[in-house]
């Protein structure tokens, strides 16, 4: 099973503040939706709670230490990342997308075999959540540049890395 980490990351590795994204990039949202639709997505509880409702056409694997955490349809709760990945494997998933937040990214970097990173060409000094450094054993396999426009404030590059 492929474990693919999906994140939008600023030049200073910022990914969020107060459980919210630091930017609004509709073109990247579209890419995220196209990439993850129809698949299992793994996230921490705070990331899940940042959504107004569960994301459509995806199965949510939520990591939390809270006992009896209430969930909606197509949502499953696990105490560990390992338990969530075992569940996905038992469900015969070909790929699981890890979508945050910062602690979940840190804990999955060693088991992931693909990174899909939107590099946002901006710096956010007031961020409180960060993406871990990408180690040198990750190799770039594709890049797609997006120029800023009237809907997307920042230039960004979607880069796929594999081990």
PDB file of C-alpha atoms in Angstrom:
ATOM      1  CA  UNK A   1       0.000   0.000   0.000  1.00  0.00           C
ATOM      2  CA  UNK A   2       1.306   3.415  -0.929  1.00  0.00           C
ATOM      3  CA  UNK A   3       1.358   6.073   1.793  1.00  0.00           C
ATOM      4  CA  UNK A   4       1.245   9.490   0.171  1.00  0.00           C
ATOM      5  CA  UNK A   5       1.706  12.684   2.187  1.00  0.00           C
ATOM      6  CA  UNK A   6      -0.183  15.681   0.752  1.00  0.00           C
ATOM      7  CA  UNK A   7       0.624  19.169   2.047  1.00  0.00           C
ATOM      8  CA  UNK A   8       0.828  22.825   1.052  1.00  0.00           C
ATOM      9  CA  UNK A   9       3.994  24.299   2.531  1.00  0.00           C
ATOM     10  CA  UNK A  10       5.391  27.846   2.550  1.00  0.00           C
ATOM     11  CA  UNK A  11       9.033  28.744   1.982  1.00  0.00           C
ATOM     12  CA  UNK A  12       9.612  28.648   5.764  1.00  0.00           C
ATOM     13  CA  UNK A  13       7.763  25.275   6.072  1.00  0.00           C
ATOM     14  CA  UNK A  14       4.653  26.922   7.560  1.00  0.00           C
ATOM     15  CA  UNK A  15       1.387  25.057   7.018  1.00  0.00           C
ATOM     16  CA  UNK A  16      -1.090  26.799   9.307  1.00  0.00           C
ATOM     17  CA  UNK A  17      -2.049  29.028  12.180  1.00  0.00           C
ATOM     18  CA  UNK A  18      -4.853  28.532  14.710  1.00  0.00           C
ATOM     19  CA  UNK A  19      -5.914  25.346  12.904  1.00  0.00           C
ATOM     20  CA  UNK A  20      -6.458  27.199   9.618  1.00  0.00           C
ATOM     21  CA  UNK A  21      -4.560  27.471   6.356  1.00  0.00           C
ATOM     22  CA  UNK A  22      -2.463  30.577   5.829  1.00  0.00           C
ATOM     23  CA  UNK A  23      -3.527  31.132   2.206  1.00  0.00           C
ATOM     24  CA  UNK A  24      -6.412  30.584  -0.182  1.00  0.00           C
ATOM     25  CA  UNK A  25      -5.342  28.908  -3.430  1.00  0.00           C
ATOM     26  CA  UNK A  26      -8.373  27.574  -5.333  1.00  0.00           C
ATOM     27  CA  UNK A  27      -6.160  25.901  -7.955  1.00  0.00           C
ATOM     28  CA  UNK A  28      -4.427  23.916  -5.205  1.00  0.00           C
ATOM     29  CA  UNK A  29      -7.783  23.034  -3.580  1.00  0.00           C
ATOM     30  CA  UNK A  30      -8.880  21.626  -6.954  1.00  0.00           C
ATOM     31  CA  UNK A  31      -5.668  19.587  -7.207  1.00  0.00           C
ATOM     32  CA  UNK A  32      -6.190  18.291  -3.639  1.00  0.00           C
ATOM     33  CA  UNK A  33      -9.786  17.295  -4.396  1.00  0.00           C
ATOM     34  CA  UNK A  34      -8.835  15.544  -7.652  1.00  0.00           C
ATOM     35  CA  UNK A  35      -5.965  13.712  -5.935  1.00  0.00           C
ATOM     36  CA  UNK A  36      -7.776  12.494  -2.814  1.00  0.00           C
ATOM     37  CA  UNK A  37     -11.369  11.919  -4.008  1.00  0.00           C
ATOM     38  CA  UNK A  38     -12.411   8.297  -3.766  1.00  0.00           C
ATOM     39  CA  UNK A  39      -9.599   7.439  -1.350  1.00  0.00           C
ATOM     40  CA  UNK A  40      -8.848   7.072   2.353  1.00  0.00           C
ATOM     41  CA  UNK A  41      -7.433  10.249   3.944  1.00  0.00           C
ATOM     42  CA  UNK A  42      -5.566  10.110   7.248  1.00  0.00           C
ATOM     43  CA  UNK A  43      -5.466  13.123   9.551  1.00  0.00           C
ATOM     44  CA  UNK A  44      -5.236  14.270  13.127  1.00  0.00           C
ATOM     45  CA  UNK A  45      -8.320  15.285  15.073  1.00  0.00           C
ATOM     46  CA  UNK A  46      -7.597  19.017  14.848  1.00  0.00           C
ATOM     47  CA  UNK A  47      -7.289  18.827  11.062  1.00  0.00           C
ATOM     48  CA  UNK A  48     -10.601  16.973  10.903  1.00  0.00           C
ATOM     49  CA  UNK A  49     -12.222  19.600  13.119  1.00  0.00           C
ATOM     50  CA  UNK A  50     -10.986  22.374  10.826  1.00  0.00           C
ATOM     51  CA  UNK A  51     -13.423  21.162   8.126  1.00  0.00           C
ATOM     52  CA  UNK A  52     -17.009  22.448   8.235  1.00  0.00           C
ATOM     53  CA  UNK A  53     -18.104  18.853   7.509  1.00  0.00           C
ATOM     54  CA  UNK A  54     -16.390  15.656   6.327  1.00  0.00           C
ATOM     55  CA  UNK A  55     -14.923  15.976   2.853  1.00  0.00           C
ATOM     56  CA  UNK A  56     -17.196  14.360   0.269  1.00  0.00           C
ATOM     57  CA  UNK A  57     -16.283  11.134  -1.528  1.00  0.00           C
ATOM     58  CA  UNK A  58     -13.465  10.254   0.901  1.00  0.00           C
ATOM     59  CA  UNK A  59     -13.090   7.930   3.872  1.00  0.00           C
ATOM     60  CA  UNK A  60     -11.647   9.777   6.873  1.00  0.00           C
ATOM     61  CA  UNK A  61      -9.167   8.071   9.190  1.00  0.00           C
ATOM     62  CA  UNK A  62      -8.922  10.297  12.274  1.00  0.00           C
ATOM     63  CA  UNK A  63      -6.121   9.978  14.824  1.00  0.00           C
ATOM     64  CA  UNK A  64      -6.980  11.059  18.371  1.00  0.00           C
ATOM     65  CA  UNK A  65      -6.251  10.020  21.935  1.00  0.00           C
ATOM     66  CA  UNK A  66      -9.816  10.949  22.923  1.00  0.00           C
ATOM     67  CA  UNK A  67     -11.964   7.976  23.866  1.00  0.00           C
ATOM     68  CA  UNK A  68     -15.447   7.807  22.311  1.00  0.00           C
ATOM     69  CA  UNK A  69     -14.728  10.584  19.804  1.00  0.00           C
ATOM     70  CA  UNK A  70     -17.985  11.153  17.855  1.00  0.00           C
ATOM     71  CA  UNK A  71     -17.768  10.771  14.093  1.00  0.00           C
ATOM     72  CA  UNK A  72     -19.915  11.042  11.016  1.00  0.00           C
ATOM     73  CA  UNK A  73     -20.501   8.650   8.131  1.00  0.00           C
ATOM     74  CA  UNK A  74     -17.307   7.530   6.329  1.00  0.00           C
ATOM     75  CA  UNK A  75     -15.205   8.487   9.369  1.00  0.00           C
ATOM     76  CA  UNK A  76     -13.194   6.080  11.494  1.00  0.00           C
ATOM     77  CA  UNK A  77     -11.250   6.889  14.662  1.00  0.00           C
ATOM     78  CA  UNK A  78      -7.932   5.372  15.711  1.00  0.00           C
ATOM     79  CA  UNK A  79      -5.576   5.964  18.609  1.00  0.00           C
ATOM     80  CA  UNK A  80      -2.458   5.440  16.465  1.00  0.00           C
ATOM     81  CA  UNK A  81      -1.350   5.954  12.899  1.00  0.00           C
ATOM     82  CA  UNK A  82      -0.332   2.281  12.764  1.00  0.00           C
ATOM     83  CA  UNK A  83      -3.891   1.183  13.613  1.00  0.00           C
ATOM     84  CA  UNK A  84      -5.303   3.425  10.875  1.00  0.00           C
ATOM     85  CA  UNK A  85      -2.859   2.074   8.291  1.00  0.00           C
ATOM     86  CA  UNK A  86      -3.638  -1.531   9.284  1.00  0.00           C
ATOM     87  CA  UNK A  87      -7.344  -0.768   8.832  1.00  0.00           C
ATOM     88  CA  UNK A  88      -6.690   0.711   5.371  1.00  0.00           C
ATOM     89  CA  UNK A  89      -4.621  -2.334   4.412  1.00  0.00           C
ATOM     90  CA  UNK A  90      -7.389  -4.674   5.629  1.00  0.00           C
ATOM     91  CA  UNK A  91      -9.817  -2.648   3.483  1.00  0.00           C
ATOM     92  CA  UNK A  92      -7.529  -3.365   0.494  1.00  0.00           C
ATOM     93  CA  UNK A  93      -6.629   0.248  -0.185  1.00  0.00           C
ATOM     94  CA  UNK A  94      -3.955   0.858  -2.811  1.00  0.00           C
ATOM     95  CA  UNK A  95      -3.090   4.273  -1.368  1.00  0.00           C
ATOM     96  CA  UNK A  96      -3.735   6.303   1.775  1.00  0.00           C
ATOM     97  CA  UNK A  97      -3.319  10.084   1.657  1.00  0.00           C
ATOM     98  CA  UNK A  98      -1.944  11.726   4.807  1.00  0.00           C
ATOM     99  CA  UNK A  99      -3.346  15.271   4.973  1.00  0.00           C
ATOM    100  CA  UNK A 100      -2.113  16.718   8.276  1.00  0.00           C
ATOM    101  CA  UNK A 101      -1.529  18.335  10.570  1.00  0.00           C
ATOM    102  CA  UNK A 102       2.033  19.027  11.570  1.00  0.00           C
ATOM    103  CA  UNK A 103       2.416  16.233  14.143  1.00  0.00           C
ATOM    104  CA  UNK A 104       0.813  13.647  11.855  1.00  0.00           C
ATOM    105  CA  UNK A 105       3.175  14.695   9.044  1.00  0.00           C
ATOM    106  CA  UNK A 106       6.189  14.269  11.363  1.00  0.00           C
ATOM    107  CA  UNK A 107       5.025  10.826  12.438  1.00  0.00           C
ATOM    108  CA  UNK A 108       4.383   9.543   8.897  1.00  0.00           C
ATOM    109  CA  UNK A 109       7.474  10.802   7.043  1.00  0.00           C
ATOM    110  CA  UNK A 110       9.413   7.594   7.784  1.00  0.00           C
ATOM    111  CA  UNK A 111       6.656   5.273   6.534  1.00  0.00           C
ATOM    112  CA  UNK A 112       5.539   7.353   3.550  1.00  0.00           C
ATOM    113  CA  UNK A 113       6.780   6.506   0.078  1.00  0.00           C
ATOM    114  CA  UNK A 114       5.397   9.550  -1.750  1.00  0.00           C
ATOM    115  CA  UNK A 115       5.106  13.257  -1.009  1.00  0.00           C
ATOM    116  CA  UNK A 116       2.791  15.546  -2.980  1.00  0.00           C
ATOM    117  CA  UNK A 117       3.882  18.989  -1.856  1.00  0.00           C
ATOM    118  CA  UNK A 118       2.479  22.311  -2.963  1.00  0.00           C
ATOM    119  CA  UNK A 119       5.383  24.697  -2.436  1.00  0.00           C
ATOM    120  CA  UNK A 120       3.805  28.109  -1.820  1.00  0.00           C
ATOM    121  CA  UNK A 121       6.218  30.908  -2.728  1.00  0.00           C
ATOM    122  CA  UNK A 122       5.645  33.052   0.356  1.00  0.00           C
ATOM    123  CA  UNK A 123       6.819  33.217   3.964  1.00  0.00           C
ATOM    124  CA  UNK A 124       4.536  33.318   7.005  1.00  0.00           C
ATOM    125  CA  UNK A 125       6.328  34.333  10.190  1.00  0.00           C
ATOM    126  CA  UNK A 126       3.273  34.057  12.452  1.00  0.00           C
ATOM    127  CA  UNK A 127       2.500  30.404  11.679  1.00  0.00           C
ATOM    128  CA  UNK A 128       2.135  27.896  14.503  1.00  0.00           C
ATOM    129  CA  UNK A 129       2.176  24.641  12.493  1.00  0.00           C
ATOM    130  CA  UNK A 130       5.028  23.498  10.282  1.00  0.00           C
ATOM    131  CA  UNK A 131       5.911  20.732   7.849  1.00  0.00           C
ATOM    132  CA  UNK A 132       9.052  18.712   8.619  1.00  0.00           C
ATOM    133  CA  UNK A 133      12.180  19.158   6.519  1.00  0.00           C
ATOM    134  CA  UNK A 134      12.202  16.969   3.405  1.00  0.00           C
ATOM    135  CA  UNK A 135      15.231  14.669   3.693  1.00  0.00           C
ATOM    136  CA  UNK A 136      17.688  14.218   0.835  1.00  0.00           C
ATOM    137  CA  UNK A 137      16.554  10.637   0.114  1.00  0.00           C
ATOM    138  CA  UNK A 138      13.342  11.997  -1.479  1.00  0.00           C
ATOM    139  CA  UNK A 139      13.704  12.409  -5.251  1.00  0.00           C
ATOM    140  CA  UNK A 140      11.621  14.775  -7.381  1.00  0.00           C
ATOM    141  CA  UNK A 141       9.576  12.882  -9.998  1.00  0.00           C
ATOM    142  CA  UNK A 142       7.359  15.703 -11.302  1.00  0.00           C
ATOM    143  CA  UNK A 143       6.774  19.445 -10.953  1.00  0.00           C
ATOM    144  CA  UNK A 144       3.892  21.647 -12.061  1.00  0.00           C
ATOM    145  CA  UNK A 145       4.244  25.424 -11.696  1.00  0.00           C
ATOM    146  CA  UNK A 146       1.214  27.688 -11.140  1.00  0.00           C
ATOM    147  CA  UNK A 147       1.539  31.448 -11.568  1.00  0.00           C
ATOM    148  CA  UNK A 148      -0.394  33.718  -9.224  1.00  0.00           C
ATOM    149  CA  UNK A 149      -3.536  35.258 -10.686  1.00  0.00           C
ATOM    150  CA  UNK A 150      -6.677  37.083  -9.557  1.00  0.00           C
ATOM    151  CA  UNK A 151      -7.911  33.932  -7.709  1.00  0.00           C
ATOM    152  CA  UNK A 152      -4.572  32.547  -6.473  1.00  0.00           C
ATOM    153  CA  UNK A 153      -2.545  35.165  -4.608  1.00  0.00           C
ATOM    154  CA  UNK A 154       0.792  33.310  -4.593  1.00  0.00           C
ATOM    155  CA  UNK A 155       2.886  31.465  -7.139  1.00  0.00           C
ATOM    156  CA  UNK A 156       3.176  27.793  -6.254  1.00  0.00           C
ATOM    157  CA  UNK A 157       4.731  24.567  -7.486  1.00  0.00           C
ATOM    158  CA  UNK A 158       3.179  21.142  -7.020  1.00  0.00           C
ATOM    159  CA  UNK A 159       6.076  18.711  -6.618  1.00  0.00           C
ATOM    160  CA  UNK A 160       5.813  14.940  -6.353  1.00  0.00           C
ATOM    161  CA  UNK A 161       8.651  13.201  -4.497  1.00  0.00           C
ATOM    162  CA  UNK A 162       9.277   9.479  -4.128  1.00  0.00           C
ATOM    163  CA  UNK A 163      11.773   7.324  -2.261  1.00  0.00           C
TER     164      UNK A 163
END
